[in-house]
XYZ file of N, CA and C in Angstrom:
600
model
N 11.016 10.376 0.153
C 10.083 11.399 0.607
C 9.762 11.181 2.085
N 9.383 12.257 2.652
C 8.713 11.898 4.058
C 7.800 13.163 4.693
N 7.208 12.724 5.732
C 6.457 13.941 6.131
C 7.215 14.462 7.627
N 6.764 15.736 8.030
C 7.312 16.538 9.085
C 6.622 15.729 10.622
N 7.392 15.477 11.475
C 7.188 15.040 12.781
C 5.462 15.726 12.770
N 4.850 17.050 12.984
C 3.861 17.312 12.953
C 3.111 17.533 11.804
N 3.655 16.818 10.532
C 2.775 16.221 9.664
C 2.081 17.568 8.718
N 3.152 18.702 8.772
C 2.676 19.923 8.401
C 3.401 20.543 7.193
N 4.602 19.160 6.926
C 5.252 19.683 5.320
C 5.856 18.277 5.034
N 6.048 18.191 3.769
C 6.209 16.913 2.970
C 7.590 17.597 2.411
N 8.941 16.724 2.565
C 10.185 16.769 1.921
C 10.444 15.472 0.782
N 11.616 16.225 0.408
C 12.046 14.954 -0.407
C 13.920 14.958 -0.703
N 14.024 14.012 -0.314
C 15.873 13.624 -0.099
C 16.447 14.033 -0.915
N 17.193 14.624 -1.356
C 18.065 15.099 -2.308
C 19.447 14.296 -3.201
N 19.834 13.163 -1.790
C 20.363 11.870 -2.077
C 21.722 12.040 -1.545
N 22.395 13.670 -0.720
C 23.173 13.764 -0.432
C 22.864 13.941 1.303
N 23.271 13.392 2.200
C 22.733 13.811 3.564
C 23.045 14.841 4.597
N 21.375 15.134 4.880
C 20.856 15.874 5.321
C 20.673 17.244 4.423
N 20.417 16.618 3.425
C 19.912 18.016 2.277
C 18.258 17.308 1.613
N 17.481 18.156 2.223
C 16.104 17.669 2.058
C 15.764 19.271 1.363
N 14.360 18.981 0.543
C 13.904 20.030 -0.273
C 12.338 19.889 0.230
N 11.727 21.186 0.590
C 10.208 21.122 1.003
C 9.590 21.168 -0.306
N 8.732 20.175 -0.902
C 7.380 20.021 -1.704
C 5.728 20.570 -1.281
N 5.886 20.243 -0.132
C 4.388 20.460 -0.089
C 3.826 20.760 1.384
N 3.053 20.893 1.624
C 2.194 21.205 2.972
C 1.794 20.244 3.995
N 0.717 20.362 4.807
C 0.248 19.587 5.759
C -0.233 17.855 4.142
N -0.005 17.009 5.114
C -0.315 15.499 4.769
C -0.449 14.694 6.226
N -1.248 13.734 5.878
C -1.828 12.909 6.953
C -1.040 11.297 6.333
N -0.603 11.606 5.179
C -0.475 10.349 4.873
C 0.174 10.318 3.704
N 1.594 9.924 3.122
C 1.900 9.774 1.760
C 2.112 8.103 1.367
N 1.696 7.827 -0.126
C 1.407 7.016 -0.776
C 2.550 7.266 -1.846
N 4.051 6.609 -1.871
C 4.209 5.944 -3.328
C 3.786 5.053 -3.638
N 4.605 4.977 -5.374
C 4.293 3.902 -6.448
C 5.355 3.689 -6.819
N 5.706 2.702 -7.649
C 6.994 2.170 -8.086
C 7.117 2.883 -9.947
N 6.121 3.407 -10.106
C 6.084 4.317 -11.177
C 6.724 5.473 -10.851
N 7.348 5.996 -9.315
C 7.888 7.283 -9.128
C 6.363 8.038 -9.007
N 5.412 7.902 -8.845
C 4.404 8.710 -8.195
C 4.407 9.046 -7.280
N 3.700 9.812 -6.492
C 4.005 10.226 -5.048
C 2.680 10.916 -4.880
N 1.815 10.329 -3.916
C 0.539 10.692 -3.360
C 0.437 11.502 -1.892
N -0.228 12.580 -1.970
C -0.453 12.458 -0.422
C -2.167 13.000 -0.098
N -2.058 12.840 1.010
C -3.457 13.100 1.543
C -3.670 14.254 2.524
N -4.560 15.030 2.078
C -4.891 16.431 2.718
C -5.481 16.006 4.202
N -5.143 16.678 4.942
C -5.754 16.405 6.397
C -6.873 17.284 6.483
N -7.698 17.992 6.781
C -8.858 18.394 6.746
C -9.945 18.119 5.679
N -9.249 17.537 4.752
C -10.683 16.767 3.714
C -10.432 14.931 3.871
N -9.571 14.862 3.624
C -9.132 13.922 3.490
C -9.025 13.200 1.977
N -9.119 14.592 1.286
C -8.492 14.430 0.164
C -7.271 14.216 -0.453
N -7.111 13.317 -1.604
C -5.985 13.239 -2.300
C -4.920 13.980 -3.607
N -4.298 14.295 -3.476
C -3.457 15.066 -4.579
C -2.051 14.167 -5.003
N -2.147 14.418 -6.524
C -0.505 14.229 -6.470
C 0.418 15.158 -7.032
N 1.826 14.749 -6.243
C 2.607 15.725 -6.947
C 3.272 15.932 -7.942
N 3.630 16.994 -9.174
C 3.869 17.104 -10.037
C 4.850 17.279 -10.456
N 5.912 17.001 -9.903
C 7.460 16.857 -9.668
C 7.575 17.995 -9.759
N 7.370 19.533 -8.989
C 8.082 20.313 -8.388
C 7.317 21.034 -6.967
N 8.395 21.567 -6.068
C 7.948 21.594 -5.454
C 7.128 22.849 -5.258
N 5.516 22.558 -4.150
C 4.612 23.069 -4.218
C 3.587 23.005 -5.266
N 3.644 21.740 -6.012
C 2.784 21.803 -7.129
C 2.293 20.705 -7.086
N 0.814 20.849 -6.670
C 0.231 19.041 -6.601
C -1.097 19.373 -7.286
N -1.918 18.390 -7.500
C -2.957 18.294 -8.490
C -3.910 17.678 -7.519
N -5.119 17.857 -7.397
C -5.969 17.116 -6.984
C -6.740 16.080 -7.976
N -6.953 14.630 -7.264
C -7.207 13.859 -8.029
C -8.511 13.252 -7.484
N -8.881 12.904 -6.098
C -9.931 12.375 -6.107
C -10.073 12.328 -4.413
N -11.428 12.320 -3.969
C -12.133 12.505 -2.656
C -11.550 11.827 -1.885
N -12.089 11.982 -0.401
C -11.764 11.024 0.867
C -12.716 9.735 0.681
N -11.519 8.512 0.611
C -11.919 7.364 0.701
C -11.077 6.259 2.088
N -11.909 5.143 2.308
C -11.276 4.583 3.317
C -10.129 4.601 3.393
N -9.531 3.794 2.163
C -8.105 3.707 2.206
C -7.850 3.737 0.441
N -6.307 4.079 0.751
C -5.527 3.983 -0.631
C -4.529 3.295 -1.200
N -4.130 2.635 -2.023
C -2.793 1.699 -2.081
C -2.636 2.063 -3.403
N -1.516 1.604 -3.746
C -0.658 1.713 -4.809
C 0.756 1.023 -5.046
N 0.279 0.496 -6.585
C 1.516 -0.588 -6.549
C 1.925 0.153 -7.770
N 3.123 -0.790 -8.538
C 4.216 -0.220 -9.902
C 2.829 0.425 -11.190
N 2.135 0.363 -11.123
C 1.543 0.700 -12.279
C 0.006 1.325 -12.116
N -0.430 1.248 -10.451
C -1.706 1.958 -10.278
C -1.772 2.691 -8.831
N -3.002 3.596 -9.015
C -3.662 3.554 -7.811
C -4.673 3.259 -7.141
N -4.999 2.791 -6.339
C -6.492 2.267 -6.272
C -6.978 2.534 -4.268
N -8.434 2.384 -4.286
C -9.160 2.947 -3.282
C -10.096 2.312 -2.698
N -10.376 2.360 -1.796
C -11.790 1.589 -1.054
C -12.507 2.390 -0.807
N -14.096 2.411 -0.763
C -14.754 3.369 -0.644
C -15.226 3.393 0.863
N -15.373 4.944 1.005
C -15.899 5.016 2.414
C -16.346 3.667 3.556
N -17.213 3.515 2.900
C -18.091 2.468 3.317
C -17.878 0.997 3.654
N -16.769 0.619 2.139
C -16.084 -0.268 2.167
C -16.853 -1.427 1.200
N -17.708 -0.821 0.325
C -18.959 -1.951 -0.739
C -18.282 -1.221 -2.238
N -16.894 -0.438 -2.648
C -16.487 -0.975 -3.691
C -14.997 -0.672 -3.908
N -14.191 -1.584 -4.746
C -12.873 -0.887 -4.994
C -12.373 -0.217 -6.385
N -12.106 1.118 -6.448
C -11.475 1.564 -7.147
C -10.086 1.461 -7.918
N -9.951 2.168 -9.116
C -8.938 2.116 -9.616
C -8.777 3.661 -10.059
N -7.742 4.650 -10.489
C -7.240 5.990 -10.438
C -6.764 5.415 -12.371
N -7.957 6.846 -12.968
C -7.563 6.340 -13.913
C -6.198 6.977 -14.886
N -5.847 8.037 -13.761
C -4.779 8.789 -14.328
C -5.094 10.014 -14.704
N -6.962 10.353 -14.713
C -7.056 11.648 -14.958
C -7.855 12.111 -13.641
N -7.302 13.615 -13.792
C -7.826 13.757 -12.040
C -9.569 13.896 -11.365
N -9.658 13.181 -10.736
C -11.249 13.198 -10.236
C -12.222 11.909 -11.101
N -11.365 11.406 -12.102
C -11.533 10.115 -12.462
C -11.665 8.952 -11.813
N -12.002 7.735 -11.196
C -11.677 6.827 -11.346
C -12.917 5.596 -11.488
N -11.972 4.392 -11.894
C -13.120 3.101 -12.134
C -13.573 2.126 -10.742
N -14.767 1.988 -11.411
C -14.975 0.466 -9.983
C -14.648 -0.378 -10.625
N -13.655 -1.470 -9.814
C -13.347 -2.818 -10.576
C -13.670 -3.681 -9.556
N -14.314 -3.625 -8.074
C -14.453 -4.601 -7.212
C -15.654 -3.581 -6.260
N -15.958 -4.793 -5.809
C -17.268 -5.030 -4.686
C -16.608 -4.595 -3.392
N -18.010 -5.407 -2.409
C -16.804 -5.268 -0.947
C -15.824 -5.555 -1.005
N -14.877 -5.077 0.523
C -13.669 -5.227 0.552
C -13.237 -4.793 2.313
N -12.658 -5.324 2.965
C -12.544 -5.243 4.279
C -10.583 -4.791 3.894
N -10.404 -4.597 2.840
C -8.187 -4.431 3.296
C -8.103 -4.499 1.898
N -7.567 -3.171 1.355
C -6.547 -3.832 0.053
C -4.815 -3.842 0.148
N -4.254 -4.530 -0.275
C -2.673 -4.579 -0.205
C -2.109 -4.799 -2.054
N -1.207 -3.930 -1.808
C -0.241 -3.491 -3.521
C 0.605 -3.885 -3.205
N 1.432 -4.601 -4.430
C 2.753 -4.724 -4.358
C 3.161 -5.099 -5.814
N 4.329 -4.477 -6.518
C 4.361 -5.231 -7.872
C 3.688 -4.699 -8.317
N 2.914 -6.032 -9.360
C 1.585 -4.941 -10.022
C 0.498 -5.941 -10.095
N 0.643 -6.397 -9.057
C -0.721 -7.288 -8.061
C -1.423 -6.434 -6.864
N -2.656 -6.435 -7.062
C -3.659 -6.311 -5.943
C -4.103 -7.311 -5.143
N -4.562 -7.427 -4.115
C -5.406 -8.389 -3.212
C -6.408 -7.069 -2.444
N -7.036 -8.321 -2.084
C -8.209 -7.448 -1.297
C -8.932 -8.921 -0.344
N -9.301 -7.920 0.646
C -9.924 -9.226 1.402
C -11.753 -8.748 1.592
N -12.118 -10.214 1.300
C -13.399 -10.163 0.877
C -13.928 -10.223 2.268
N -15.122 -9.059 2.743
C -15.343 -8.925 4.124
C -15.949 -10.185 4.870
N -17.644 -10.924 4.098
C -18.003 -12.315 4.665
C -16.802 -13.469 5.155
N -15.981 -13.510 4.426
C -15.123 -14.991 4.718
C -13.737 -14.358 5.321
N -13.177 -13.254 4.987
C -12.208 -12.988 5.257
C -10.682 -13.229 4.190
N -11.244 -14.179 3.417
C -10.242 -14.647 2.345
C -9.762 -13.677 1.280
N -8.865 -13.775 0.868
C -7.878 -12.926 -0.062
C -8.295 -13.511 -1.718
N -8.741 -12.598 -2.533
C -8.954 -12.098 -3.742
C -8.037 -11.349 -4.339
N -7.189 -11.968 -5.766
C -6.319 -11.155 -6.447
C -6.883 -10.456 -7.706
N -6.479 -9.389 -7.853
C -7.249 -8.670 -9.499
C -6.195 -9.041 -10.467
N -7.175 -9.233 -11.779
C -6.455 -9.782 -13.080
C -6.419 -8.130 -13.697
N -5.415 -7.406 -13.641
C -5.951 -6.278 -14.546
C -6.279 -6.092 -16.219
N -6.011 -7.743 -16.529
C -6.160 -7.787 -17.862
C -7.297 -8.059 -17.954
N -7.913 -8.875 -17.447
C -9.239 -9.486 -17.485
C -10.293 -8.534 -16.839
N -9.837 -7.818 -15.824
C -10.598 -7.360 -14.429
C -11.510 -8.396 -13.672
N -11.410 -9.752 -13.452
C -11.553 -10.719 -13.134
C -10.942 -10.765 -11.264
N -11.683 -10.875 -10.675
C -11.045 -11.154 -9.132
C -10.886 -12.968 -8.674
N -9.891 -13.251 -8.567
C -9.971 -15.155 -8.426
C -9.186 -15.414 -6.709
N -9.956 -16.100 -6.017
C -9.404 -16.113 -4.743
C -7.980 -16.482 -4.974
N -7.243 -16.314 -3.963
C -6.081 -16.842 -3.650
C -5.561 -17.635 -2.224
N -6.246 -17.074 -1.417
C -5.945 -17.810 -0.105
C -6.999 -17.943 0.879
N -7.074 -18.368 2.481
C -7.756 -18.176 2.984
C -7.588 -17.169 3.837
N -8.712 -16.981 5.424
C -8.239 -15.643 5.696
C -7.109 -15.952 6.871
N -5.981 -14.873 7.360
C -5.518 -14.439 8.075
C -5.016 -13.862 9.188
N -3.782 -13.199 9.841
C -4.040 -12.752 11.101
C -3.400 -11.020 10.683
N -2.926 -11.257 9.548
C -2.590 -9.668 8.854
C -2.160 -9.966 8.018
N -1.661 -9.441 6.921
C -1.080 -9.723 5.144
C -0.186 -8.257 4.915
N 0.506 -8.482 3.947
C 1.415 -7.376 2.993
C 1.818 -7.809 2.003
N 2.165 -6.482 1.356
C 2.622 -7.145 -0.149
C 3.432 -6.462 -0.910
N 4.412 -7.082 -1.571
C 5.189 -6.306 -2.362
C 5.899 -7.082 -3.222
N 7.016 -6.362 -4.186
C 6.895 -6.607 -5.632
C 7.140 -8.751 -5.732
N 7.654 -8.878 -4.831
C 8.145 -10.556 -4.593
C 6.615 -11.469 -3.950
N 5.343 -10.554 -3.766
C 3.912 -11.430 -3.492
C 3.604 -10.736 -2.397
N 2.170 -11.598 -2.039
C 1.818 -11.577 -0.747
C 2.022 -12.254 0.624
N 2.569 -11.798 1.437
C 2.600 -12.025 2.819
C 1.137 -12.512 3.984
N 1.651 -13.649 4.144
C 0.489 -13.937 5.349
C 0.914 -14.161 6.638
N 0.255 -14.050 7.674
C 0.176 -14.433 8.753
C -0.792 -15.570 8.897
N -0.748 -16.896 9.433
C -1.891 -17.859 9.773
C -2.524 -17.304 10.850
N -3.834 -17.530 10.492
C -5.006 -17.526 11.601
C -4.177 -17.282 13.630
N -3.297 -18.485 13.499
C -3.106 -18.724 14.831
C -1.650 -17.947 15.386
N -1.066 -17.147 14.421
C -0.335 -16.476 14.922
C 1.253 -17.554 14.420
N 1.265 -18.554 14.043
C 2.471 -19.384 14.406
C 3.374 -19.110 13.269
N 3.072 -19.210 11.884
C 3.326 -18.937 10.224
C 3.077 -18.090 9.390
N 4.662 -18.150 8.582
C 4.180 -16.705 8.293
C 4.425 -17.209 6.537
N 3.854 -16.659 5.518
C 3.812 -17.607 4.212
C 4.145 -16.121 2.734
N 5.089 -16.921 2.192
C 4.556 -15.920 1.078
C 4.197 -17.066 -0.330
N 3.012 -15.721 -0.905
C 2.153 -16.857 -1.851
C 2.828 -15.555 -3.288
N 3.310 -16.804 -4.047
C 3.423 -15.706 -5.715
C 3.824 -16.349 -6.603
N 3.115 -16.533 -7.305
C 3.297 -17.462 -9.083
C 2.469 -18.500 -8.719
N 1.862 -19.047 -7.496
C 1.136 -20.196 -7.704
C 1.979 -20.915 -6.515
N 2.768 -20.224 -6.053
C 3.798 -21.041 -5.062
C 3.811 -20.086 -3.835
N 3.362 -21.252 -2.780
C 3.396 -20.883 -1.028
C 4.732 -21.000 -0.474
N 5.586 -20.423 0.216
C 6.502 -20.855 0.351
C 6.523 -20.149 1.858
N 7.268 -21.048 3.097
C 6.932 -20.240 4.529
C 8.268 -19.454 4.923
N 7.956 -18.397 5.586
C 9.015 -17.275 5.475
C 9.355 -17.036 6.923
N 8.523 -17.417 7.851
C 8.692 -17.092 9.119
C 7.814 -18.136 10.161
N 8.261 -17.926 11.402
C 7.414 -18.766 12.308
C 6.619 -17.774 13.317
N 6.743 -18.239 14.836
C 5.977 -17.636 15.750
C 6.646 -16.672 16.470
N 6.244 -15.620 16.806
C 6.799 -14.545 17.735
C 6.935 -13.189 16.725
N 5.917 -13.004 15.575
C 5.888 -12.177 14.726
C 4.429 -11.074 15.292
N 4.514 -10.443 15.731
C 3.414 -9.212 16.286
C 3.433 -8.038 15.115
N 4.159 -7.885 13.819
C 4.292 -7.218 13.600
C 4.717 -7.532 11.714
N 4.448 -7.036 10.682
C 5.316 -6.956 10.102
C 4.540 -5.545 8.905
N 5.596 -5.328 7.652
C 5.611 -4.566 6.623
C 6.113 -5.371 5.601
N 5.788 -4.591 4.581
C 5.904 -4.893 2.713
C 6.516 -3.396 2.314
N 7.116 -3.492 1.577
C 7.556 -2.155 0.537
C 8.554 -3.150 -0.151
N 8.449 -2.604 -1.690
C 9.361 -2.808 -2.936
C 9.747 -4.320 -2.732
N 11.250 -4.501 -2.660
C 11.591 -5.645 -2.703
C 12.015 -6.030 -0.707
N 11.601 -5.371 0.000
C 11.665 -5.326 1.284
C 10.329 -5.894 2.514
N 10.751 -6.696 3.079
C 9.627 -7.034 4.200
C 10.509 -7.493 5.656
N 10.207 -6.571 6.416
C 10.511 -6.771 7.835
C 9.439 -6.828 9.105
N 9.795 -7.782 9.753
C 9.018 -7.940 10.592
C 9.182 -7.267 11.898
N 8.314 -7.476 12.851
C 8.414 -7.057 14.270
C 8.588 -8.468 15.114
N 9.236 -8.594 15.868
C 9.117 -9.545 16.489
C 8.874 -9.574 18.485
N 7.789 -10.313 19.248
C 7.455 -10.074 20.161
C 8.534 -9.357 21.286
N 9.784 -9.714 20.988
C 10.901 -9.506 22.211
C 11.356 -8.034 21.397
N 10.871 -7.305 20.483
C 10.784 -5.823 20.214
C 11.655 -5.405 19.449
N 12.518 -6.814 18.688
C 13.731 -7.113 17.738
C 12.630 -6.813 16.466
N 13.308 -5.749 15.648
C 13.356 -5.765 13.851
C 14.230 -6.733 13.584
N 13.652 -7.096 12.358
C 14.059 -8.268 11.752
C 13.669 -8.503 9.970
N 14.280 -8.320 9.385
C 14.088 -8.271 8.034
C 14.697 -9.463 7.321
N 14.097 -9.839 6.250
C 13.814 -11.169 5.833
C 14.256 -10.680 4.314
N 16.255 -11.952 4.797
C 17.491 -11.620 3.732
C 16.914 -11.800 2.361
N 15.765 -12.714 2.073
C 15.701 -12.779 0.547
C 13.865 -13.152 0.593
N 13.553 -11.726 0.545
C 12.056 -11.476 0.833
C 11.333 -12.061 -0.074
């Protein structure tokens, strides 16, 4: 999927190239899921809809909130304000609070984190439990996807991924930049080189 250079129609690839099909209208912002969902966000409300696998047909699901993420099995939200986090309960204009403050949430898989605003440290959700249990300390930016979470250290030098209980370091210094999606994480690196990381 993608949106129009001026952000005024939403396509979707057809899988043969340069054969794209228009879905939908103005978006400020689209959100997949690894469920094959596909979110986007209205620009003058800053409302959310999703689409209903055809095109021109989206559903509205729920208000303008800070931010939105979504991993293989949810969607979830920060509120305006940023004092709670949501979960999308699948019916539209629905959803649950399962968390407090929150300064960042990051999806990947079908793990959440969120960073707790006082300390800065990273909190994972149990969705079985709905239980939040720290996981790390805080950071210089994070991502996440289906293989964990991504850190940056405080000082810019290390770069770490944390998942199953295991830290393991993925990168060093000269990283200004990076992303998470699916089984993919590439970085930016200061001299303006992409750089993607062979076994994320």
């Amino acid at each position: 999927f993608a949106r129009s250079v001026d952000g005024q129609q939403v396509w979707r690839y057809n899988g043969t190239p340069n054969n794209w099909t228009q879905i939908g209208g103005p978006s400020s912002r689209l959100i997949g899921s690894g469920s094959s969902a596909l979110y986007s966000i209205y620009p003058p409300t800053g409302d959310i809809y999703q689409y209903n696998g055809t095109p021109g047909s989206w559903t509205y699901i729920g208000p303008s909130r800070a931010e939105f993420v979504a991993n293989d099995s949810a969607l979830y939200a920060r509120s305006a304000g940023g004092a709670q986090v949501f979960k999308y309960s699948g019916t539209p204009g629905t959803w649950t609070v399962i968390g407090g403050a929150s300064n960042g949430l990051f999806a990947g898989g079908t793990a959440l984190f969120s960073i707790y605003p006082p300390t800065g440290d990273i909190y994972q959700f149990n969705p079985s439990t709905s239980v939040w249990s720290f996981l790390t300390g805080p950071g210089l930016r994070f991502a996440a996807n289906r293989r964990g979470l991504y850190k940056q250290s405080s000082d810019g030098l290390e770069i770490f991924r944390l998942s199953g209980g295991t830290t393991t370091k993925v990168g060093g210094a000269g990283i200004v930049g990076f992303n998470a999606a699916a089984d993919t994480f590439v970085t930016v690196h200061s001299s303006n080189d992409l750089l993607m990381l062979l076994n994320p």
